[in-house]
CSV table of C-alpha atoms in Angstrom, one decimal:
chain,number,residue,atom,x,y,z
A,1196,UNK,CA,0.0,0.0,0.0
A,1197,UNK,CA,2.4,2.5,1.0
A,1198,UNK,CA,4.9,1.8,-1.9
A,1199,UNK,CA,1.5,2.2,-4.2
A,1200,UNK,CA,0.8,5.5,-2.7
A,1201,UNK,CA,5.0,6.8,-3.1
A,1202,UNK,CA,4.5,5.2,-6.8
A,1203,UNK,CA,1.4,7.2,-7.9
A,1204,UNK,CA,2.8,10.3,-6.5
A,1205,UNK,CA,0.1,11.3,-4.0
A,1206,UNK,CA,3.1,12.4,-1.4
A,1207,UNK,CA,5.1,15.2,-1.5
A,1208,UNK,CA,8.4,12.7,-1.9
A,1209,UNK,CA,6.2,11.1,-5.2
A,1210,UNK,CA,7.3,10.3,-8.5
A,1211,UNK,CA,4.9,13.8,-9.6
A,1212,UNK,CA,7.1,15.8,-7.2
A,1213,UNK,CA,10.4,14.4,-8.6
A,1214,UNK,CA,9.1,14.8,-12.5
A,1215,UNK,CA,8.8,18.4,-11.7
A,1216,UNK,CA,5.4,18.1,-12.1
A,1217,UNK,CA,3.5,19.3,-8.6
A,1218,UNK,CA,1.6,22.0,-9.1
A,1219,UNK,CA,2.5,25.3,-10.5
A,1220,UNK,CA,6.0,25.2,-10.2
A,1221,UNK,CA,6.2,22.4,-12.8
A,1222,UNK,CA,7.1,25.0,-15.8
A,1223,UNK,CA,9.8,26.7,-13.3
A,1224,UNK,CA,11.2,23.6,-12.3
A,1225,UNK,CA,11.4,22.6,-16.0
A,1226,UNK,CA,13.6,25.5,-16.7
A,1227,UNK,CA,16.9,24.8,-15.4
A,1228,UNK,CA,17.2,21.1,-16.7
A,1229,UNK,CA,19.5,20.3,-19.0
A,1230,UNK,CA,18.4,21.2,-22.9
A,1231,UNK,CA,17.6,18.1,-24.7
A,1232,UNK,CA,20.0,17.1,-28.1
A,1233,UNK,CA,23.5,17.2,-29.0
A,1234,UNK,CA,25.4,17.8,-25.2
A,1235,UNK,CA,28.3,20.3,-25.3
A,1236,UNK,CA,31.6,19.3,-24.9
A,1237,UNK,CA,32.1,17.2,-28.5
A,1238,UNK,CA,33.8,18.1,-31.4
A,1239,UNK,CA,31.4,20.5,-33.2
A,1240,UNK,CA,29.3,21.6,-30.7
A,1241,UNK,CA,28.6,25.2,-29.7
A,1242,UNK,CA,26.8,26.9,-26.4
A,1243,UNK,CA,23.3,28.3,-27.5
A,1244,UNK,CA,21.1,30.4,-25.6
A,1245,UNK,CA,17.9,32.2,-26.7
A,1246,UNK,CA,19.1,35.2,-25.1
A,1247,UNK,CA,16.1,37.7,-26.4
A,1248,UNK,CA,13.6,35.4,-26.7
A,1249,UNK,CA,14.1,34.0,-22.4
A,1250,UNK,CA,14.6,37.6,-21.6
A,1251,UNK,CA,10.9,38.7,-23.5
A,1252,UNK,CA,9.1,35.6,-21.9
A,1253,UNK,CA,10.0,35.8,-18.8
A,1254,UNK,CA,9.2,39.1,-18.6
A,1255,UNK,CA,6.0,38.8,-19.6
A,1256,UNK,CA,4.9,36.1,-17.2
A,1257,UNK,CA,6.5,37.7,-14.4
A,1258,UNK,CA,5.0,40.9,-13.7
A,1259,UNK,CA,6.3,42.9,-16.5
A,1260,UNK,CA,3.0,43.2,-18.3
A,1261,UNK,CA,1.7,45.1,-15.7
A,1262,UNK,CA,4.8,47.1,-14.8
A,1263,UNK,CA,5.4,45.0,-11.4
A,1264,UNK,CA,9.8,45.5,-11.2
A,1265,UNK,CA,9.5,43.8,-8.3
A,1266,UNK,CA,7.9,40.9,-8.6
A,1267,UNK,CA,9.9,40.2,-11.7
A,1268,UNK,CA,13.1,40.8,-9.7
A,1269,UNK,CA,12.0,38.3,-7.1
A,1270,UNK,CA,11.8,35.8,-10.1
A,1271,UNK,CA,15.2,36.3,-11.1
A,1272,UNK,CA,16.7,36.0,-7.9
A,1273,UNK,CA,15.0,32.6,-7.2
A,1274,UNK,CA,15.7,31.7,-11.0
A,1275,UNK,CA,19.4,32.6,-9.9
A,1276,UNK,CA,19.5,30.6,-7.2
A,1277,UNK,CA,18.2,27.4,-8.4
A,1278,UNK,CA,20.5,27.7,-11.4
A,1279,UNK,CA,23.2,28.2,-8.9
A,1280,UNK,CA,22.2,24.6,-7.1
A,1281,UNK,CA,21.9,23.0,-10.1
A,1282,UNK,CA,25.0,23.9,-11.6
A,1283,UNK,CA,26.7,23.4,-7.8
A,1284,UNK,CA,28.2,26.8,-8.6
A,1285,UNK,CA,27.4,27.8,-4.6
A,1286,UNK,CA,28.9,30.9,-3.9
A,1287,UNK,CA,30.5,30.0,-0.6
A,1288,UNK,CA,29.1,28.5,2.3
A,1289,UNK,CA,26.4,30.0,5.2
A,1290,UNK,CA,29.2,31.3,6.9
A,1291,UNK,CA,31.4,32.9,4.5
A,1292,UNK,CA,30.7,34.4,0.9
A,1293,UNK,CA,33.5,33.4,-2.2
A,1294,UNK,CA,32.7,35.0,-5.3
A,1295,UNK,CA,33.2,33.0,-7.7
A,1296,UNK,CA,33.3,34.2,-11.4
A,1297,UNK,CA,32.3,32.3,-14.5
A,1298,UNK,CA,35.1,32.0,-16.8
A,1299,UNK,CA,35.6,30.6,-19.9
A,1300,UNK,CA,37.3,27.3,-18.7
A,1301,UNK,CA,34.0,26.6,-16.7
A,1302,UNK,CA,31.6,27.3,-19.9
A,1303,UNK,CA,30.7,23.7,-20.7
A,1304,UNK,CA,26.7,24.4,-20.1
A,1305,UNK,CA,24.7,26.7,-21.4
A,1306,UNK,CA,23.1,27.8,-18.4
A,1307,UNK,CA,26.6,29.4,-16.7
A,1308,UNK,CA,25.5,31.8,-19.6
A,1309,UNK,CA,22.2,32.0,-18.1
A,1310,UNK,CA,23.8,32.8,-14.8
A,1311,UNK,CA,24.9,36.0,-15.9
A,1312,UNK,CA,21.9,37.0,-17.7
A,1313,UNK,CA,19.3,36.7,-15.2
A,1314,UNK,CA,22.0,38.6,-12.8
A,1315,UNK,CA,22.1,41.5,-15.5
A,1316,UNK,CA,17.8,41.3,-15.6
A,1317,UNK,CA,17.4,41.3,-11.6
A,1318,UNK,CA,19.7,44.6,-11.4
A,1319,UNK,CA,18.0,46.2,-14.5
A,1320,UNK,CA,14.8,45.2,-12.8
A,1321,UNK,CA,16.0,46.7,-9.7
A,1322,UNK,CA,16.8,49.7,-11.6
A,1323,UNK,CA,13.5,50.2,-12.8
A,1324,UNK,CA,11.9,49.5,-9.5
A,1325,UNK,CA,13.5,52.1,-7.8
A,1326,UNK,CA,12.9,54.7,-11.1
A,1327,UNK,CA,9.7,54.3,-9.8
A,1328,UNK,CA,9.9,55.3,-6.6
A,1329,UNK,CA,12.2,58.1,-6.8
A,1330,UNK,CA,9.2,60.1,-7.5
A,1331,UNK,CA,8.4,60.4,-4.1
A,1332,UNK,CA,12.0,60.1,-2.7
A,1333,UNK,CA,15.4,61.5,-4.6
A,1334,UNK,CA,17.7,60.1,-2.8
A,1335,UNK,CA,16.8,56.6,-4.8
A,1336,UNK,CA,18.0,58.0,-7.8
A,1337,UNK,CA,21.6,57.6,-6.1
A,1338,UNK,CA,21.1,53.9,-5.4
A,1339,UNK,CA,19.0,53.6,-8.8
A,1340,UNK,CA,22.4,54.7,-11.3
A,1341,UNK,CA,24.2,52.0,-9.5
A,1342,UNK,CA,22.0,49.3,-10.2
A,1343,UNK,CA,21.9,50.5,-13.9
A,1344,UNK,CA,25.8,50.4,-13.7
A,1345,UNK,CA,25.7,46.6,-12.5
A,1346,UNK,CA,23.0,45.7,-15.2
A,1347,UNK,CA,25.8,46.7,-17.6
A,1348,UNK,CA,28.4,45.4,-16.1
A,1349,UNK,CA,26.5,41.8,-16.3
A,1350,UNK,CA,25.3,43.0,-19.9
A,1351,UNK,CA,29.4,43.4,-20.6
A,1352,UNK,CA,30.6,40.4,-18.7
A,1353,UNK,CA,27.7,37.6,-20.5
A,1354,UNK,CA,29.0,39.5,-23.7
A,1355,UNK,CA,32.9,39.0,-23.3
A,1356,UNK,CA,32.0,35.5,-22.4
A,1357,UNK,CA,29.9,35.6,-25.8
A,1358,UNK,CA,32.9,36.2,-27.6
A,1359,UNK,CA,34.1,32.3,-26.4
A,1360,UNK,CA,34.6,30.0,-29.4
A,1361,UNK,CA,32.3,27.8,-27.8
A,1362,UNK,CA,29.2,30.2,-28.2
A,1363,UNK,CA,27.4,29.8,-31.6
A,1364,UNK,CA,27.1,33.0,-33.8
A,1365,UNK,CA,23.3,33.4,-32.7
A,1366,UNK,CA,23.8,33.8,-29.0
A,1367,UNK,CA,27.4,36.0,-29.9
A,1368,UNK,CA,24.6,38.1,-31.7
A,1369,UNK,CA,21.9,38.6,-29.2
A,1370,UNK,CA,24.6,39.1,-27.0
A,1371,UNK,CA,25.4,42.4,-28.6
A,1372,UNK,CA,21.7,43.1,-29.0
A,1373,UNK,CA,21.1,42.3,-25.5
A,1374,UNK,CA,24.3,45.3,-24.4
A,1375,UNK,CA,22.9,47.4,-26.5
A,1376,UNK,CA,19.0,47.5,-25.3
A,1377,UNK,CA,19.8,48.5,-21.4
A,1378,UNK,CA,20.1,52.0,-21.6
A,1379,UNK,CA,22.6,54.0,-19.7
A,1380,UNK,CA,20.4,57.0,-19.4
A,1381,UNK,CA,16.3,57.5,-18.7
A,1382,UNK,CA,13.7,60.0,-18.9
């Protein structure tokens, strides 16, 4: 009976659970598995990532169709830190924090380029966040240009990693497209 009920996934520790597949977090969950097709790492093969095209979705499903900066900044930080767990690219322990920088040498998977985006996306988002609320307090505006300098600094950093011969010419592309659409300045 009990193995029964573990095997149909009626438990939180069920086969549903395991899948991914429990609940709403199913398509979150889904995200940060390994692509399926040719793996990296053989002769031939190239990094890809749909730089533009995760960037626009995910900012329309979380909160950027109604203008909410933080909710979607929320999402990239927990994006960020499931990548992080499933790449066991930790940075440091509870105790102490080790940067750790993603280099060419550790670009074997696509989603240590993904790293870096969604770090450039939760500062712009930040950004934008507190844009808005400098309306009512100026001193934001301070905190807000730093952000925006971070957002490029990522935006800089995933493209010099772009520049890799292990990224296809696509993602090298939208790489440059992606630097070039955080502006430095706004109205």
């Amino acid at each position: 009976m009990a193995a029964e009920r573990q095997g149909s996934g009626g438990g939180r520790g069920g086969a549903a659970a395991a899948a991914g597949g429990g609940g709403g977090g199913a398509e979150e969950n889904k995200e940060n598995e390994r692509p399926a097709g040719p793996q990296p790492g053989g002769l031939g093969d190239s990094l890809g990532l749909e730089i533009l095209q995760i960037v626009k979705e995910s900012q329309q499903q979380h909160g950027l169709r109604h203008g909410d900066f933080q909710r979607y900044r929320g999402y990239c930080s927990r994006r960020l830190r499931r990548l992080r767990k499933t790449l066991n690219f930790k940075m440091g322990n509870r105790h102490k924090f080790t940067g750790k920088k993603v280099t060419e040498e550790i670009l074997s998977d696509n989603r240590y380029l993904l790293l870096i985006l969604m770090d450039a996306e939760r500062a712009w988002s930040y950004a934008m966040q507190l844009k808005q609320e400098a309306n009512t307090e100026p001193r934001k505006r301070f905190h807000l240009l730093s952000r925006l300098r971070k957002a490029v600094k990522h935006a800089e950093e995933l493209e010099r990693l772009c520049e890799s011969n292990r990224v296809d010419a696509k993602t090298k592309l939208e790489a440059q497209q992606k630097l070039d659409r955080k502006p430095l300045h706004f109205g």
